[in-house]
């Protein structure tokens, strides 16, 4: 057990180390000087700047980007910023620090993603285990579901979200097209605000839930078809044990193990999907914020969000891995 | 002759025959792009914003381009891009997986640590970062290389575990007893078992590649002058095509994308089922 | 000079990862010789180390310590090229004929590869000639053999084919790991007899690895009984199996169900529930279950005692 | 004989009908099998892999799932003096016979116990299905007393399957199959893949159960040594048919069918090194069995009639049935 936790924790540290290094390298490869780019951007908006002010600004910007000093000290600088969660000020919302922008948006992303994962994983797995158990003679309704899921499954997040947006916001204006709540609404714990938030979250959540449900459904179907052919399931059938008991106590509980592993491995992908979906619906989570940062070339914010995402996803994976032994007695008792 | 039998078997699977037909149609569209009367990067070659008609099959854009030909170019570029990415990442996956599985020891452990990290790495933010950093400088080949180097890990793992289990099978020993060298064992003995995984994962990798490319392009993070299904949508959206009623500018690329995704996916599902070694062994026995 | 000598062979497997390592002694300091034109049996239950021993002899596993000597020359730690040369002298047959050959490749490919790779034949005609000869020796015709996948044969046929492949190089010694345990009952003896013929007609030595004491008795000249990594008794098969000295050998022999309804078992046995603890046990590994265990057995590992030409690893024979 | 019949089959036929990419393949695994099994006996079925013996067991246990099908014939259970034609009652009724009347011990395999459940939970599921209105504690009590009766350590109920050795798992499976004292226990190769010492322990357990519960055990194995040690009567199966049936002593002392003779005489014994011969050739494929007597291509005594007609299973001596034209001819000659 202890061995298992230690291994996973080590893995977590390695992932964070490697990916932060990767991000550092990518940022270093920026073809144009980000400082000059920023200055150019500011001057292009027509703001007049005194040449000496520009000089000062360049110096402070270089410090902020960690471009001062040797490569090695720049690299350590990146780590220091990550550990202290101090990514410097945002350029587009100057002088708000990047960390407080992230803090605000992460709430929306975590909320949306949490609901989506919980709902889609549950529905997908339950439908999947039934389809897998009866795969030899699938009921017609299941066959239809299987077909529909097979068609939806390969569609990328952006396209599906976009189709939802066009269908349910423009053609049939049933849901708002952007934001997390209506402009002018005062955030607070009251019914009208909550309804408003739910209304705004419906389309992004639905499009993600639909895609992920198909994903969990398909893999659960394949896994539980396999488990259904295992000796212990066949033997339980021989014992006359009722189908629903076999499905949930025998097939489901065993097929769940790879699905938990799979969830922890797919967390990165699911998170990526959420970013993209948020961009489509201009949802003010990390994705939406990232998009506006891209649009305004706010590199500080971009790097901050990317680094934060990597650590957050790795942490999520770590937590899931830590929960895993609850499902598998073979690890619990080794 | 053998290929023909395989093909006939596969065509009896409805999923395969649908996917195959659509892919053939899309490939034909991609091929006829060479016959296009207009260069894809020139604007204002046809009247603007004409709805679909016999003359302009998919209508024209606000940029004065014939959407049909743009879509043909886009399919070509998207397919080439997807194939390049898939090919590069397959090469990485096969090499890494085979070395890892066959060598073992420290080499294996390092490769596995690297691939485990890549698997749990959220790729979308990293790719968005790459896009944001390089912007227009990001041509399709560089993007393919970046994406390939981010997407080999999972399949390398699968290939490695296959090799590990194949290594334990007695036929590996028989091959060695027959005087075969390591490399020939890998290629003659293991490759036929690994092929189905490689095949199915190539198609899945293509799907992922097109999906990401489209997303990055729509966000304006790639070179918008290269016509792909993503950049076409990027232009349409930045010209507010839907608000202005130029619906076809959005409708056709999206439809083609969806068809492409579904057909490639169906091909991958049906082929990997068909190539599954257990099924193949059954068929071999049944041939006599 | 014996054909093959195994001297003080030990194999320790380390399982686990960086955080916790467990050592399992799979083979524990065993020594034996195989003479020319002899059938030597290594018998024991699963997990006794017999297959590991075979793999080490064949060079598929590396020994932790000890030596393997073939015709007076050490063959552990030899170079790839020498190992390939050695294949002409030493070949092997495995337990499951269906996993001996790759199910996705035609069986005859292995035959041509053996002949070409090891430089025994250089033309197709020459190769075909050798293959026909070897197939005839195991009773398979060339026509029913060529261009077929493994699952187009029955298990018995395929095991014969596996033996024919091993014979292509005219080896002096054949390592046969449980060669009949997966073969149908009605065909088993025909394969066992094949090994006997190889020895009698061609002077091939066979290391016959098995859990089946009756076939071991039937074909072997000498036998070693293994238990949890050690050889507990070694000597002429007739003596070891007709008058087993070691309590484990006695239990093993008694447990073989005899095909004779008048000789049903009338004693009861106790099973060991903890295989792991037997591997790690100090002293004699069988002492936990042995009906004749003494105080010393639990403390010290017994040495070999010579009892009428049989070496027994048991304190009962101390005097 | 005073013994009462508990289960019989009448001309039972069961095939596998496979469809591989549009090509149909029929495997005739059980052909025309009529056997009658008595109360309180151990009935052995011997035959090599692919002779249809496992298929026959599944048909007798009434657990037939596609691609296996019952093509013809009957399986009759006799419970409390009443006969039930199991393929003419509903699935629900069939299930009621399980574990009370008939139960099944699968091959000595490692995987019949659900890996994520404790042994006692597995027992609970099986017991609960066939008993009504018992509390959890009562059910655990049934399981525990049964385990104790069989001389197995009761602490094992709190273990997970992966914590047990292979031999222990197989004995737990046997305990699980017999927990409700079924009248008939069907055991399919219960000792295959076990080591000889463990095998002996498992056979000992099966015999103990039979002595304790006085029920019927139908055991299938290819190992004639196991049959000699356990069975009261033995049926020899070849290519889907029963070709010989007699008491164990009779089969071993006076085998009549050439195949049975090969089977018995080819087994080497300690203290006897005389040459043993296997039957020539190889077992036939069940999808394309030979005409006439299916053993004729391998039989050194085969003559014209053997190639043309299937010999009937006939009783030539009290309690000794054989399906062989040579025996029939010999009988005619002496008559």
XYZ file of C-alpha atoms in Angstrom, chain B residues 97-288:
192
model
C 7.506 0.736 -27.593
C 9.655 -1.903 -29.229
C 12.910 -0.696 -27.723
C 11.301 -0.362 -24.349
C 9.707 -3.786 -24.477
C 12.671 -5.585 -25.941
C 15.564 -3.929 -24.128
C 14.057 -3.644 -20.671
C 16.176 -2.310 -17.832
C 17.089 1.326 -17.510
C 16.208 2.187 -21.127
C 12.735 0.792 -20.583
C 12.260 2.667 -17.329
C 13.343 6.013 -18.777
C 11.100 5.664 -21.794
C 8.194 4.671 -19.580
C 8.684 7.604 -17.197
C 8.694 9.926 -20.181
C 5.618 8.357 -21.723
C 3.712 8.267 -18.446
C 4.373 11.963 -18.068
C 3.211 12.670 -21.597
C 0.050 10.638 -21.056
C -1.065 12.623 -18.043
C 0.100 15.921 -19.500
C -2.899 18.049 -20.571
C -2.004 18.480 -24.203
C -4.509 21.132 -25.207
C -3.101 23.948 -23.045
C 0.405 23.029 -24.162
C -0.633 23.120 -27.819
C -2.459 26.391 -27.302
C 0.733 27.720 -25.764
C 2.695 26.532 -28.782
C 0.133 28.153 -31.064
C 0.172 31.387 -29.099
C 3.953 31.509 -29.139
C 4.478 30.741 -32.820
C 1.249 32.165 -34.279
C 1.490 32.557 -38.045
C 4.924 30.981 -37.966
C 3.239 27.679 -37.236
C 3.078 25.821 -40.531
C 1.364 22.465 -40.760
C 4.559 20.433 -40.744
C 5.920 21.979 -37.574
C 2.526 21.530 -35.946
C 2.493 17.898 -37.092
C 5.900 17.356 -35.538
C 4.880 18.953 -32.253
C 1.665 16.994 -32.132
C 3.394 13.752 -33.021
C 5.882 14.214 -30.228
C 3.026 14.726 -27.790
C 0.893 11.795 -28.904
C 3.085 8.707 -29.216
C 3.158 7.833 -25.545
C -0.071 5.900 -25.109
C 0.530 3.626 -28.073
C 4.153 3.109 -27.150
C 2.866 1.795 -23.838
C 0.407 -0.529 -25.487
C 3.039 -1.805 -27.910
C 5.492 -2.290 -25.079
C 3.088 -4.326 -23.009
C 2.266 -6.405 -26.091
C 5.951 -7.056 -26.697
C 6.441 -7.963 -23.056
C 3.682 -10.526 -23.206
C 4.827 -11.819 -26.598
C 8.331 -12.196 -25.227
C 7.010 -14.564 -22.603
C 5.356 -16.738 -25.233
C 7.236 -19.860 -26.190
C 7.343 -19.021 -29.881
C 9.878 -16.323 -29.076
C 12.102 -19.070 -27.731
C 11.395 -21.231 -30.767
C 12.476 -18.379 -33.012
C 15.689 -17.950 -31.048
C 16.275 -21.701 -31.165
C 15.807 -21.444 -34.913
C 18.777 -19.113 -34.981
C 16.815 -15.898 -35.546
C 18.404 -12.650 -34.415
C 16.630 -10.164 -32.165
C 15.640 -7.809 -34.940
C 14.189 -10.587 -37.029
C 12.261 -11.898 -34.027
C 10.748 -8.466 -33.548
C 9.764 -8.070 -37.171
C 8.734 -11.592 -38.115
C 7.228 -12.755 -34.845
C 5.910 -9.661 -33.139
C 4.968 -7.334 -35.919
C 1.921 -9.319 -37.066
C 0.569 -9.119 -33.514
C 1.255 -5.433 -33.142
C -0.057 -4.422 -36.545
C -3.726 -4.171 -35.525
C -2.916 -1.851 -32.642
C -0.796 0.290 -34.899
C -3.514 0.369 -37.518
C -6.341 1.333 -35.226
C -4.241 3.839 -33.352
C -3.102 5.469 -36.596
C -6.688 6.193 -37.478
C -7.452 7.449 -33.971
C -4.378 9.626 -34.029
C -5.531 11.102 -37.341
C -8.863 11.950 -35.742
C -7.160 13.659 -32.863
C -4.816 15.535 -35.191
C -7.615 16.906 -37.347
C -9.597 17.823 -34.251
C -6.754 19.781 -32.675
C -5.698 21.401 -35.928
C -9.266 22.536 -36.521
C -9.547 23.923 -33.023
C -6.239 25.766 -33.128
C -7.030 27.110 -36.584
C -10.461 28.377 -35.599
C -8.828 30.141 -32.670
C -6.457 31.748 -35.153
C -3.395 30.059 -33.780
C -2.118 28.669 -37.073
C -1.254 30.218 -40.387
C -4.679 31.298 -41.715
C -3.438 31.405 -45.300
C -3.127 27.610 -45.540
C -6.614 26.376 -46.383
C -7.676 23.663 -43.955
C -11.134 22.912 -42.668
C -10.137 24.775 -39.517
C -8.829 27.928 -41.173
C -11.867 28.016 -43.468
C -14.077 28.079 -40.391
C -11.767 30.665 -38.829
C -12.384 33.020 -41.743
C -16.091 32.313 -41.729
C -16.392 33.060 -38.042
C -14.242 36.168 -38.151
C -16.420 37.477 -40.992
C -19.517 36.789 -38.859
C -20.786 34.460 -41.572
C -23.706 33.190 -39.507
C -24.933 36.684 -38.585
C -24.689 37.831 -42.146
C -26.667 34.817 -43.352
C -23.747 33.269 -45.245
C -24.624 29.970 -43.566
C -23.070 27.787 -46.243
C -19.625 29.075 -45.369
C -20.017 27.351 -42.009
C -22.341 24.530 -42.943
C -20.202 22.772 -45.570
C -16.886 22.716 -43.717
C -18.627 21.514 -40.561
C -20.509 18.809 -42.454
C -17.342 17.620 -44.169
C -15.527 17.585 -40.840
C -18.230 15.523 -39.189
C -18.338 13.081 -42.106
C -14.580 12.790 -41.972
C -14.584 12.133 -38.241
C -17.354 9.580 -38.337
C -15.966 7.684 -41.296
C -12.412 7.490 -39.976
C -13.735 6.403 -36.612
C -15.929 3.696 -38.117
C -12.993 2.442 -40.155
C -10.851 2.248 -37.057
C -13.492 0.397 -35.066
C -14.253 -2.159 -37.753
C -10.652 -2.750 -38.795
C -9.358 -3.205 -35.279
C -12.127 -5.701 -34.618
C -11.262 -7.534 -37.825
C -7.524 -7.572 -37.193
C -7.833 -8.723 -33.596
C -5.397 -11.676 -33.403
C -7.969 -13.975 -31.820
C -10.343 -13.366 -34.694
C -7.544 -13.792 -37.203
C -6.533 -17.139 -35.745
C -10.132 -18.291 -35.955
C -10.322 -17.293 -39.596
C -7.076 -19.045 -40.452
C -8.432 -22.300 -39.035
C -11.609 -21.792 -40.920
C -9.914 -21.279 -44.269
C -9.469 -25.021 -44.666
